[in-house]
Backbone as a ProteinNet text record, in pm:
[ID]
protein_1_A
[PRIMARY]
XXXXXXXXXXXXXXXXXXXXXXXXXXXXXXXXXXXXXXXXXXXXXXXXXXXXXXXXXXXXXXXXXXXXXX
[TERTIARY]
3556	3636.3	3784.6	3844	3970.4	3974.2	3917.4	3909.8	3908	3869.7	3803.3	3808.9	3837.2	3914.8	3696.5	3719.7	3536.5	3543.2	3477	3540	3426.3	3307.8	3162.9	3095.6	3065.2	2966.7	2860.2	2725.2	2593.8	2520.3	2481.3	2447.3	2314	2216.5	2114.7	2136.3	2074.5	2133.4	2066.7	1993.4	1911.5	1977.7	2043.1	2119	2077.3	2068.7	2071.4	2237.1	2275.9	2359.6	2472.3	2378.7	2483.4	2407.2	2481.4	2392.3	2492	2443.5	2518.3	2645.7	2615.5	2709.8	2802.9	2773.7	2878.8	2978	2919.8	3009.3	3075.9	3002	3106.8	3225	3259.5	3353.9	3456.1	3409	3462.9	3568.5	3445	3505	3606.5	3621	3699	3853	3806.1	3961.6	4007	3950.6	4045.6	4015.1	3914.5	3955.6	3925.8	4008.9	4008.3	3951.4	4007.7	3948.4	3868.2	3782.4	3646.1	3515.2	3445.3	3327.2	3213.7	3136.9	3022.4	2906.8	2806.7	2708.3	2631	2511	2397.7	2229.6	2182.6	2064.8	1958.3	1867.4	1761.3	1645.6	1568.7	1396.8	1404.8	1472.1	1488.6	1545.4	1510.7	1501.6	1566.5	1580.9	1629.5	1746.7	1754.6	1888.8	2033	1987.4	2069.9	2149.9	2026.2	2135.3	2237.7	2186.1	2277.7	2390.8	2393.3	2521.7	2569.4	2524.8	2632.9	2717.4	2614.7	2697.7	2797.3	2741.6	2890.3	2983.5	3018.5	3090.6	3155.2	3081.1	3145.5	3208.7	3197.5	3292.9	3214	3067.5	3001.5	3031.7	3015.3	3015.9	2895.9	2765.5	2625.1	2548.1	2418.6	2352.2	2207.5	2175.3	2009.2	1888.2	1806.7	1616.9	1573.2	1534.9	1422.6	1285.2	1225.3	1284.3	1394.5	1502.9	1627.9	1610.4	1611.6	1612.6	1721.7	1741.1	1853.8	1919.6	1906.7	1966.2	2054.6	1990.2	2143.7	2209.7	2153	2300	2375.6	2384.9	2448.9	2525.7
2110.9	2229.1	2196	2099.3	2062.3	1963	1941.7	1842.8	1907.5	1993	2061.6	2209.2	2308	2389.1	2487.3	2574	2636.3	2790.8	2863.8	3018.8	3093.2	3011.2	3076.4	3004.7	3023	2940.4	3027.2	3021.9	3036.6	2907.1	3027.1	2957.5	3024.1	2994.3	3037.3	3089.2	3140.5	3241.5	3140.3	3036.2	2959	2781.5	2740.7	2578.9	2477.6	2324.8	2229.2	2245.9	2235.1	2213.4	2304.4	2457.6	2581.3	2641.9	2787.7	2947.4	2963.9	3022.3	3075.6	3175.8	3220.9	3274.3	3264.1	3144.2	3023.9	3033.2	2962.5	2901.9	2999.3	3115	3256.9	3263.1	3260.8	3283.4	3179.4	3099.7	2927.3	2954.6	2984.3	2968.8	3103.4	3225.1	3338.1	3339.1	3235.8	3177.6	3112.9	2988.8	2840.4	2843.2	2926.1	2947	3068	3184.6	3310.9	3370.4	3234.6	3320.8	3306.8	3222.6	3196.5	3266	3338.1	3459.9	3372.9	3439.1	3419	3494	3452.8	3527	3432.1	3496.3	3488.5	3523.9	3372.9	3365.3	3353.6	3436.5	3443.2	3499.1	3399.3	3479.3	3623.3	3643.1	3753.1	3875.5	3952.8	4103.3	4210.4	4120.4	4196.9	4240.1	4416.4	4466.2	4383.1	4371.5	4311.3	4204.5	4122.5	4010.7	3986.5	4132	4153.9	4208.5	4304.9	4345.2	4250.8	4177.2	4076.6	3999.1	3929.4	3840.9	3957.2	4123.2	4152.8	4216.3	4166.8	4201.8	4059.5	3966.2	3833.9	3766.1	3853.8	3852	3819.8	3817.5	3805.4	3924.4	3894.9	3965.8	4008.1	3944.6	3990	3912.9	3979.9	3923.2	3946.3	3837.6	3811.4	3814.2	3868.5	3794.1	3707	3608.2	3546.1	3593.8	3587.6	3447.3	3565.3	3474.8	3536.5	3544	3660.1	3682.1	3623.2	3542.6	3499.1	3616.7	3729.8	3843.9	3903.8	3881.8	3932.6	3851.4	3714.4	3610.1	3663.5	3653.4	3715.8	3781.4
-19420.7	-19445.2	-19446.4	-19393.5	-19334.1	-19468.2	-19561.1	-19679.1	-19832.2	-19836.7	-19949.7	-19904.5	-20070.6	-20038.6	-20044.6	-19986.9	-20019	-19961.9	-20075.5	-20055.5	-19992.6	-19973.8	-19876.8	-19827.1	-19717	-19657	-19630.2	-19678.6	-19651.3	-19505.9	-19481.6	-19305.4	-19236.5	-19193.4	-19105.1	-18974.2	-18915.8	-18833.1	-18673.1	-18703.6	-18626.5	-18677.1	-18625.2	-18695.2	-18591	-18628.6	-18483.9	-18462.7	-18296.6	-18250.3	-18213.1	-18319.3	-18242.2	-18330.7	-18282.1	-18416.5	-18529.9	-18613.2	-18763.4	-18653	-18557	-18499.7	-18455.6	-18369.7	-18300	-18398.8	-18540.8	-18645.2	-18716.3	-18713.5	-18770	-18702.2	-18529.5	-18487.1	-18529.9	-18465.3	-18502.4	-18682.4	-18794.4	-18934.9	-18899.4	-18873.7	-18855.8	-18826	-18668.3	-18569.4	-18684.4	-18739.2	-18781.3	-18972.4	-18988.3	-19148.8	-19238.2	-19143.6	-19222.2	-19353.7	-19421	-19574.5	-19667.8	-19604.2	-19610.1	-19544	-19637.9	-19675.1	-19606.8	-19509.8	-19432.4	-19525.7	-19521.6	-19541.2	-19484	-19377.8	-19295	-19379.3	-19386.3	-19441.7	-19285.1	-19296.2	-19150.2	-19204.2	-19128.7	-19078.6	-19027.8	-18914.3	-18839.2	-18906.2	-18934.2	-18951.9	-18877.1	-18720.3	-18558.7	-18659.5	-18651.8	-18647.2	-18561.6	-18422.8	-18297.2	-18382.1	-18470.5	-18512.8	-18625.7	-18710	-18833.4	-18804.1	-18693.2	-18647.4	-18580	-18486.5	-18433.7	-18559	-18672.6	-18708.5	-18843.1	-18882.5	-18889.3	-18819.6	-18723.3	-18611.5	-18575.1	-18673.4	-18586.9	-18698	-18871.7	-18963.8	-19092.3	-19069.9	-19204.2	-19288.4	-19409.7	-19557.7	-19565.6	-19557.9	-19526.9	-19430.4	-19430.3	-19379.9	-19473.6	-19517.6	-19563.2	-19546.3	-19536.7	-19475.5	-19588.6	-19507	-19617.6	-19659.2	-19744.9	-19845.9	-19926.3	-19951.6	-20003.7	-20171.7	-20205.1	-20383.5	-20459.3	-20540.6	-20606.6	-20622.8	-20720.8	-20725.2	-20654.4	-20476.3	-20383.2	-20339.6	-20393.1	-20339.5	-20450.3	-20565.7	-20633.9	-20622.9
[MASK]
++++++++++++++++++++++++++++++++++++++++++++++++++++++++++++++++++++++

C-alpha cells in the first residue's frame, strides 16, 4: 500500500494473522481513501455492521455475484 497507489481493497471478514476488521481500522487511520468492501461466509448482521462502522463501503456473502462487485 505504501508502494502502489490502490483505490479498493476486497478482504474476508476471517484472514491468517488478523480479521478483515483489524485491517479496516488499520486501512481507515493510515490510508483514508481507500474503499473497503468485506467479502464473508457469515451472514451475522453483528458483523456487517461492525465492519460498516469500521469504514467499509459494503459488505458481501458468499458466494459473491460478479454483478454486486460491480
Amino acid at each position: 500500500l505504501k508502494k502502489k497507489h490502490i483505490d479498493v481493497v476486497f478482504m474476508d471478514i476471517r484472514m491468517p494473522r488478523m480479521t478483515g476488521l483489524e485491517l479496516l481500522k488499520i486501512l481507515r487511520k493510515e490510508y483514508p481513501d481507500i474503499r473497503s468492501v468485506i467479502l464473508s461466509g457469515y451472514s451475522d448482521f453483528s458483523y456487517a455492521q461492525e465492519a460498516i462502522r469500521s469504514g467499509a463501503i459494503d459488505y458481501l456473502t458468499k458466494p459473491v455475484v460478479l454483478k454486486d462487485i460491480e
